[in-house]
C-alpha atoms as a PDB file:
ATOM      1  CA  MET A   1      12.620  10.946 -11.414  1.00  0.00           C
ATOM      2  CA  LEU A   2      11.653   8.739 -14.333  1.00  0.00           C
ATOM      3  CA  ARG A   3       8.109   9.582 -15.349  1.00  0.00           C
ATOM      4  CA  ILE A   4       6.903   9.408 -18.933  1.00  0.00           C
ATOM      5  CA  CYS A   5       3.528  11.054 -19.592  1.00  0.00           C
ATOM      6  CA  LEU A   6       1.822   9.305 -22.487  1.00  0.00           C
ATOM      7  CA  ALA A   7      -1.640  10.815 -22.933  1.00  0.00           C
ATOM      8  CA  PHE A   8      -4.411  12.872 -21.351  1.00  0.00           C
ATOM      9  CA  VAL A   9      -7.366  10.564 -20.946  1.00  0.00           C
ATOM     10  CA  LEU A  10     -10.210  11.877 -18.738  1.00  0.00           C
ATOM     11  CA  LEU A  11     -11.262  14.059 -15.822  1.00  0.00           C
ATOM     12  CA  LEU A  12     -11.730  12.141 -12.589  1.00  0.00           C
ATOM     13  CA  PRO A  13     -13.638  12.892  -9.354  1.00  0.00           C
ATOM     14  CA  GLY A  14     -11.159  13.758  -6.622  1.00  0.00           C
ATOM     15  CA  LEU A  15      -8.468  14.826  -9.115  1.00  0.00           C
ATOM     16  CA  THR A  16      -7.885  18.502  -9.665  1.00  0.00           C
ATOM     17  CA  HIS A  17      -6.664  18.228 -13.252  1.00  0.00           C
ATOM     18  CA  ALA A  18      -6.882  16.007 -16.296  1.00  0.00           C
ATOM     19  CA  ALA A  19      -5.606  12.550 -15.442  1.00  0.00           C
ATOM     20  CA  GLU A  20      -2.612  11.325 -17.393  1.00  0.00           C
ATOM     21  CA  GLN A  21      -1.655   7.860 -18.443  1.00  0.00           C
ATOM     22  CA  PHE A  22       1.889   7.613 -17.124  1.00  0.00           C
ATOM     23  CA  ALA A  23       4.775   5.184 -16.966  1.00  0.00           C
ATOM     24  CA  GLY A  24       7.810   4.599 -14.770  1.00  0.00           C
ATOM     25  CA  ARG A  25       9.925   2.048 -12.984  1.00  0.00           C
ATOM     26  CA  VAL A  26       8.294   0.244 -10.086  1.00  0.00           C
ATOM     27  CA  ASP A  27       9.406   0.648  -6.483  1.00  0.00           C
ATOM     28  CA  VAL A  28       7.251  -1.677  -4.361  1.00  0.00           C
ATOM     29  CA  ILE A  29       6.232  -0.118  -1.023  1.00  0.00           C
ATOM     30  CA  ASP A  30       3.913  -3.006  -0.238  1.00  0.00           C
ATOM     31  CA  ALA A  31       1.917  -5.412  -2.364  1.00  0.00           C
ATOM     32  CA  ASP A  32      -0.769  -2.928  -3.403  1.00  0.00           C
ATOM     33  CA  THR A  33       1.068   0.387  -2.977  1.00  0.00           C
ATOM     34  CA  TRP A  34       3.894   1.308  -5.353  1.00  0.00           C
ATOM     35  CA  ASN A  35       5.978   4.255  -6.378  1.00  0.00           C
ATOM     36  CA  VAL A  36       5.880   4.509 -10.156  1.00  0.00           C
ATOM     37  CA  GLY A  37       8.542   6.871 -11.438  1.00  0.00           C
ATOM     38  CA  GLY A  38       8.219   8.854  -8.207  1.00  0.00           C
ATOM     39  CA  VAL A  39       4.392   8.868  -8.163  1.00  0.00           C
ATOM     40  CA  ARG A  40       2.720   7.110  -5.215  1.00  0.00           C
ATOM     41  CA  VAL A  41       0.159   4.663  -6.638  1.00  0.00           C
ATOM     42  CA  ARG A  42      -2.498   2.522  -4.952  1.00  0.00           C
ATOM     43  CA  LEU A  43      -3.468  -0.371  -7.234  1.00  0.00           C
ATOM     44  CA  HIS A  44      -7.163  -0.154  -8.056  1.00  0.00           C
ATOM     45  CA  GLY A  45      -9.585  -2.881  -7.044  1.00  0.00           C
ATOM     46  CA  ILE A  46      -7.360  -5.016  -4.794  1.00  0.00           C
ATOM     47  CA  ASP A  47      -6.391  -5.103  -1.130  1.00  0.00           C
ATOM     48  CA  ALA A  48      -3.324  -6.924   0.211  1.00  0.00           C
ATOM     49  CA  PRO A  49      -2.357  -7.694   3.833  1.00  0.00           C
ATOM     50  CA  GLU A  50      -0.680  -4.921   5.793  1.00  0.00           C
ATOM     51  CA  LEU A  51       3.099  -5.230   6.194  1.00  0.00           C
ATOM     52  CA  ASP A  52       2.728  -6.038   9.893  1.00  0.00           C
ATOM     53  CA  GLN A  53      -0.187  -8.449   9.428  1.00  0.00           C
ATOM     54  CA  THR A  54       0.118 -12.088  10.431  1.00  0.00           C
ATOM     55  CA  CYS A  55      -1.686 -15.235   9.296  1.00  0.00           C
ATOM     56  CA  GLN A  56      -2.340 -18.509  11.081  1.00  0.00           C
ATOM     57  CA  ASP A  57      -1.533 -21.983   9.804  1.00  0.00           C
ATOM     58  CA  SER A  58      -3.692 -25.052  10.438  1.00  0.00           C
ATOM     59  CA  ASP A  59      -1.530 -25.959  13.451  1.00  0.00           C
ATOM     60  CA  GLY A  60      -2.274 -22.585  15.038  1.00  0.00           C
ATOM     61  CA  SER A  61       1.160 -21.053  14.456  1.00  0.00           C
ATOM     62  CA  SER A  62       1.364 -17.458  13.244  1.00  0.00           C
ATOM     63  CA  TRP A  63       3.597 -16.206  10.463  1.00  0.00           C
ATOM     64  CA  PRO A  64       4.231 -12.762   8.869  1.00  0.00           C
ATOM     65  CA  CYS A  65       2.093 -13.074   5.748  1.00  0.00           C
ATOM     66  CA  GLY A  66       2.010  -9.306   5.134  1.00  0.00           C
ATOM     67  CA  ALA A  67       5.791  -9.144   4.838  1.00  0.00           C
ATOM     68  CA  TRP A  68       5.801 -12.344   2.751  1.00  0.00           C
ATOM     69  CA  VAL A  69       3.282 -11.001   0.242  1.00  0.00           C
ATOM     70  CA  THR A  70       5.274  -7.787  -0.130  1.00  0.00           C
ATOM     71  CA  HIS A  71       8.468  -9.791  -0.678  1.00  0.00           C
ATOM     72  CA  VAL A  72       6.896 -11.934  -3.415  1.00  0.00           C
ATOM     73  CA  VAL A  73       5.409  -8.930  -5.238  1.00  0.00           C
ATOM     74  CA  ARG A  74       8.718  -7.072  -4.942  1.00  0.00           C
ATOM     75  CA  GLU A  75      10.590  -9.998  -6.485  1.00  0.00           C
ATOM     76  CA  GLN A  76       8.236 -10.006  -9.454  1.00  0.00           C
ATOM     77  CA  PHE A  77       7.899  -6.294 -10.183  1.00  0.00           C
ATOM     78  CA  GLN A  78      10.658  -4.249  -8.514  1.00  0.00           C
ATOM     79  CA  GLY A  79      12.495  -2.119 -11.082  1.00  0.00           C
ATOM     80  CA  ARG A  80      10.297  -3.106 -14.022  1.00  0.00           C
ATOM     81  CA  MET A  81       8.540  -0.600 -16.267  1.00  0.00           C
ATOM     82  CA  THR A  82       4.806  -0.208 -15.779  1.00  0.00           C
ATOM     83  CA  ILE A  83       2.106   1.865 -17.468  1.00  0.00           C
ATOM     84  CA  CYS A  84      -0.701   3.168 -15.230  1.00  0.00           C
ATOM     85  CA  VAL A  85      -4.099   4.712 -15.940  1.00  0.00           C
ATOM     86  CA  PRO A  86      -5.481   6.798 -13.036  1.00  0.00           C
ATOM     87  CA  VAL A  87      -8.949   5.985 -11.741  1.00  0.00           C
ATOM     88  CA  ASP A  88      -9.232   8.174  -8.638  1.00  0.00           C
ATOM     89  CA  ARG A  89      -7.300   9.754  -5.771  1.00  0.00           C
ATOM     90  CA  ASP A  90      -7.613   8.324  -2.253  1.00  0.00           C
ATOM     91  CA  ARG A  91      -7.797  10.118   1.090  1.00  0.00           C
ATOM     92  CA  TYR A  92      -4.020   9.882   1.494  1.00  0.00           C
ATOM     93  CA  GLY A  93      -3.461  11.735  -1.779  1.00  0.00           C
ATOM     94  CA  ARG A  94      -2.292   8.647  -3.668  1.00  0.00           C
ATOM     95  CA  ILE A  95      -3.284   8.061  -7.264  1.00  0.00           C
ATOM     96  CA  VAL A  96      -5.519   5.006  -7.498  1.00  0.00           C
ATOM     97  CA  ALA A  97      -4.679   3.399 -10.830  1.00  0.00           C
ATOM     98  CA  ARG A  98      -4.813   0.349 -13.058  1.00  0.00           C
ATOM     99  CA  CYS A  99      -1.266  -0.649 -13.973  1.00  0.00           C
ATOM    100  CA  SER A 100       0.210  -3.112 -16.430  1.00  0.00           C
ATOM    101  CA  VAL A 101       3.636  -4.648 -17.046  1.00  0.00           C
ATOM    102  CA  GLU A 102       4.282  -5.948 -20.541  1.00  0.00           C
ATOM    103  CA  ARG A 103       0.539  -5.496 -21.208  1.00  0.00           C
ATOM    104  CA  GLU A 104      -0.429  -7.737 -18.267  1.00  0.00           C
ATOM    105  CA  ASP A 105      -2.761  -6.308 -15.599  1.00  0.00           C
ATOM    106  CA  VAL A 106      -0.579  -6.485 -12.480  1.00  0.00           C
ATOM    107  CA  ALA A 107      -3.512  -6.385 -10.048  1.00  0.00           C
ATOM    108  CA  ALA A 108      -5.084  -9.401 -11.760  1.00  0.00           C
ATOM    109  CA  ARG A 109      -1.815 -11.290 -11.547  1.00  0.00           C
ATOM    110  CA  ILE A 110      -1.388 -10.491  -7.853  1.00  0.00           C
ATOM    111  CA  VAL A 111      -4.923 -11.633  -7.016  1.00  0.00           C
ATOM    112  CA  GLU A 112      -4.656 -14.752  -9.206  1.00  0.00           C
ATOM    113  CA  GLN A 113      -1.596 -15.810  -7.204  1.00  0.00           C
ATOM    114  CA  GLY A 114      -3.488 -15.443  -3.936  1.00  0.00           C
ATOM    115  CA  LEU A 115      -1.376 -12.485  -2.806  1.00  0.00           C
ATOM    116  CA  ALA A 116      -4.290 -10.053  -2.417  1.00  0.00           C
ATOM    117  CA  PHE A 117      -8.079  -9.935  -2.372  1.00  0.00           C
ATOM    118  CA  ALA A 118     -10.587  -8.309  -4.693  1.00  0.00           C
ATOM    119  CA  TYR A 119     -11.540  -5.029  -2.998  1.00  0.00           C
ATOM    120  CA  ARG A 120     -15.259  -5.273  -3.754  1.00  0.00           C
ATOM    121  CA  LYS A 121     -16.032  -2.080  -1.867  1.00  0.00           C
ATOM    122  CA  TYR A 122     -14.554  -0.246  -4.852  1.00  0.00           C
ATOM    123  CA  SER A 123     -14.623  -2.738  -7.724  1.00  0.00           C
ATOM    124  CA  ASP A 124     -15.693  -6.280  -8.645  1.00  0.00           C
ATOM    125  CA  THR A 125     -13.128  -6.411 -11.453  1.00  0.00           C
ATOM    126  CA  TYR A 126     -10.953  -9.024  -9.744  1.00  0.00           C
ATOM    127  CA  ALA A 127     -13.661 -11.082  -8.027  1.00  0.00           C
ATOM    128  CA  GLY A 128     -13.296 -13.828 -10.637  1.00  0.00           C
ATOM    129  CA  ALA A 129      -9.513 -13.952 -10.231  1.00  0.00           C
ATOM    130  CA  GLU A 130      -9.933 -14.262  -6.463  1.00  0.00           C
ATOM    131  CA  GLN A 131     -12.426 -17.083  -6.870  1.00  0.00           C
ATOM    132  CA  VAL A 132      -9.962 -19.032  -9.027  1.00  0.00           C
ATOM    133  CA  ALA A 133      -7.161 -18.510  -6.480  1.00  0.00           C
ATOM    134  CA  ARG A 134      -9.462 -19.604  -3.675  1.00  0.00           C
ATOM    135  CA  ILE A 135     -10.596 -22.774  -5.481  1.00  0.00           C
ATOM    136  CA  GLU A 136      -6.992 -23.702  -6.323  1.00  0.00           C
ATOM    137  CA  ASN A 137      -5.835 -22.914  -2.781  1.00  0.00           C
ATOM    138  CA  ARG A 138      -3.158 -20.456  -3.844  1.00  0.00           C
ATOM    139  CA  GLY A 139      -1.129 -18.142  -1.624  1.00  0.00           C
ATOM    140  CA  LEU A 140      -3.118 -16.621   1.231  1.00  0.00           C
ATOM    141  CA  HIS A 141      -6.004 -19.010   0.612  1.00  0.00           C
ATOM    142  CA  LYS A 142      -3.906 -21.800   2.130  1.00  0.00           C
ATOM    143  CA  THR A 143      -3.918 -20.073   5.496  1.00  0.00           C
ATOM    144  CA  GLN A 144      -6.261 -18.384   7.947  1.00  0.00           C
ATOM    145  CA  ILE A 145      -6.233 -14.641   7.433  1.00  0.00           C
ATOM    146  CA  GLN A 146      -8.323 -11.687   8.461  1.00  0.00           C
ATOM    147  CA  VAL A 147      -9.077  -9.752   5.281  1.00  0.00           C
ATOM    148  CA  PRO A 148      -7.072  -6.504   5.257  1.00  0.00           C
ATOM    149  CA  TRP A 149     -10.005  -4.071   5.493  1.00  0.00           C
ATOM    150  CA  VAL A 150     -11.323  -5.826   8.611  1.00  0.00           C
ATOM    151  CA  HIS A 151      -7.807  -6.002  10.081  1.00  0.00           C
ATOM    152  CA  ARG A 152      -7.382  -2.237   9.641  1.00  0.00           C
ATOM    153  CA  ALA A 153     -10.814  -1.458  11.077  1.00  0.00           C
ATOM    154  CA  ARG A 154     -10.134  -3.505  14.212  1.00  0.00           C
ATOM    155  CA  LYS A 155      -6.735  -1.901  14.701  1.00  0.00           C
ATOM    156  CA  LYS A 156      -8.115   1.621  14.413  1.00  0.00           C
ATOM    157  CA  PRO A 157      -7.835   3.392  17.783  1.00  0.00           C
ATOM    158  CA  LYS A 158     -11.045   4.442  19.509  1.00  0.00           C
ATOM    159  CA  SER A 159      -9.553   7.764  20.529  1.00  0.00           C
ATOM    160  CA  SER A 160      -7.109  10.174  18.885  1.00  0.00           C
ATOM    161  CA  GLU A 161      -5.228  10.173  22.181  1.00  0.00           C
ATOM    162  CA  THR A 162      -3.840   6.747  21.262  1.00  0.00           C
ATOM    163  CA  CYS A 163      -2.315   8.065  18.005  1.00  0.00           C
ATOM    164  CA  LEU A 164       1.266   8.271  19.251  1.00  0.00           C
ATOM    165  CA  ILE A 165       3.374   7.982  16.096  1.00  0.00           C
ATOM    166  CA  LYS A 166       5.079  11.257  15.157  1.00  0.00           C
ATOM    167  CA  GLY A 167       5.193  12.167  11.474  1.00  0.00           C
ATOM    168  CA  ASN A 168       8.154  14.516  11.149  1.00  0.00           C
ATOM    169  CA  VAL A 169       9.384  16.447   8.080  1.00  0.00           C
ATOM    170  CA  SER A 170      13.183  16.701   8.054  1.00  0.00           C
ATOM    171  CA  SER A 171      15.203  19.773   7.046  1.00  0.00           C
ATOM    172  CA  LYS A 172      15.620  18.135   3.627  1.00  0.00           C
ATOM    173  CA  GLY A 173      11.863  17.700   3.261  1.00  0.00           C
ATOM    174  CA  GLU A 174      11.894  13.940   3.903  1.00  0.00           C
ATOM    175  CA  LYS A 175       8.843  12.532   5.664  1.00  0.00           C
ATOM    176  CA  ILE A 176       9.913  10.268   8.555  1.00  0.00           C
ATOM    177  CA  PHE A 177       7.800   8.754  11.303  1.00  0.00           C
ATOM    178  CA  HIS A 178       9.025   7.945  14.827  1.00  0.00           C
ATOM    179  CA  GLU A 179       7.414   5.376  17.095  1.00  0.00           C
ATOM    180  CA  PRO A 180       7.527   5.371  20.920  1.00  0.00           C
ATOM    181  CA  GLY A 181      10.805   3.906  22.149  1.00  0.00           C
ATOM    182  CA  GLN A 182      12.871   4.969  19.145  1.00  0.00           C
ATOM    183  CA  ARG A 183      16.003   7.055  19.693  1.00  0.00           C
ATOM    184  CA  TYR A 184      14.664  10.455  18.586  1.00  0.00           C
ATOM    185  CA  TYR A 185      11.019  10.020  19.523  1.00  0.00           C
ATOM    186  CA  ALA A 186      11.117  12.195  22.662  1.00  0.00           C
ATOM    187  CA  LYS A 187      13.057  14.987  20.913  1.00  0.00           C
ATOM    188  CA  THR A 188      10.735  15.127  17.903  1.00  0.00           C
ATOM    189  CA  ARG A 189       8.215  17.963  17.926  1.00  0.00           C
ATOM    190  CA  ILE A 190       5.192  18.087  15.624  1.00  0.00           C
ATOM    191  CA  SER A 191       4.471  21.290  13.715  1.00  0.00           C
ATOM    192  CA  ALA A 192       1.222  21.292  11.745  1.00  0.00           C
ATOM    193  CA  ALA A 193       2.447  24.417   9.910  1.00  0.00           C
ATOM    194  CA  LYS A 194       5.242  22.303   8.359  1.00  0.00           C
ATOM    195  CA  GLY A 195       2.824  19.571   7.340  1.00  0.00           C
ATOM    196  CA  GLU A 196       3.793  17.318  10.249  1.00  0.00           C
ATOM    197  CA  ARG A 197       1.176  15.148  11.917  1.00  0.00           C
ATOM    198  CA  TRP A 198       0.348  12.314  14.290  1.00  0.00           C
ATOM    199  CA  PHE A 199      -0.436   8.775  13.102  1.00  0.00           C
ATOM    200  CA  CYS A 200      -2.317   5.949  14.777  1.00  0.00           C
ATOM    201  CA  SER A 201      -0.334   3.118  13.160  1.00  0.00           C
ATOM    202  CA  ALA A 202       2.790   2.512  11.111  1.00  0.00           C
ATOM    203  CA  ALA A 203       0.614   1.303   8.226  1.00  0.00           C
ATOM    204  CA  GLU A 204      -1.307   4.593   8.236  1.00  0.00           C
ATOM    205  CA  ALA A 205       1.963   6.553   8.165  1.00  0.00           C
ATOM    206  CA  ARG A 206       3.339   4.520   5.245  1.00  0.00           C
ATOM    207  CA  ASP A 207       0.089   4.916   3.337  1.00  0.00           C
ATOM    208  CA  ALA A 208       0.370   8.686   3.745  1.00  0.00           C
ATOM    209  CA  GLY A 209       3.922   8.697   2.323  1.00  0.00           C
ATOM    210  CA  TRP A 210       6.075   8.652   5.456  1.00  0.00           C
ATOM    211  CA  ARG A 211       8.929   6.179   5.982  1.00  0.00           C
ATOM    212  CA  ALA A 212      10.006   4.650   9.296  1.00  0.00           C
ATOM    213  CA  ALA A 213      12.920   6.186  11.204  1.00  0.00           C
ATOM    214  CA  ARG A 214      15.956   3.915  11.046  1.00  0.00           C
ATOM    215  CA  ARG A 215      16.581   4.141  14.793  1.00  0.00           C
END
């Protein structure tokens, strides 16, 4: 695991120890969630479409904008070195951080290209960048899209009984989730003692650090 600790900077609410500025190579999980040298990072102040989210063109046709955004961000940043400064820790245990590549704020770049929205619930830092992208009709601003936080809220099940995705921990310690209809779904048993759990959506499972079963 490539992880270079550069400096202790401050104590943060929600973190149990002094936060460290750290660096590592980028592995893009989705547009706003990365692994940085093995550390799961949620980019601070922005919100991008979920991987399974769709958008609608002016002619009414739908297209997979969540997957497209992830692809574009991956092409730009996958494998590059980034330096991150932690801001907080979210409810999934991810480090929320500001990250830069070659001294450029990556979140600003992503929003400026119309690949994500300013997440004003937590920060207004990128509101200006979003306004520019909107005026110039860049990226997602060319299409009809439900902003990600509303999309997630509307997808959220009304009852825990509808949370049917099984988050399994393999014998090697790998976190894998199984959806109904997959080959090993019926055979998979959930043990809370092992840290296994149920999820209500694939996006929720990915956010918590699980990967999809391959079959």
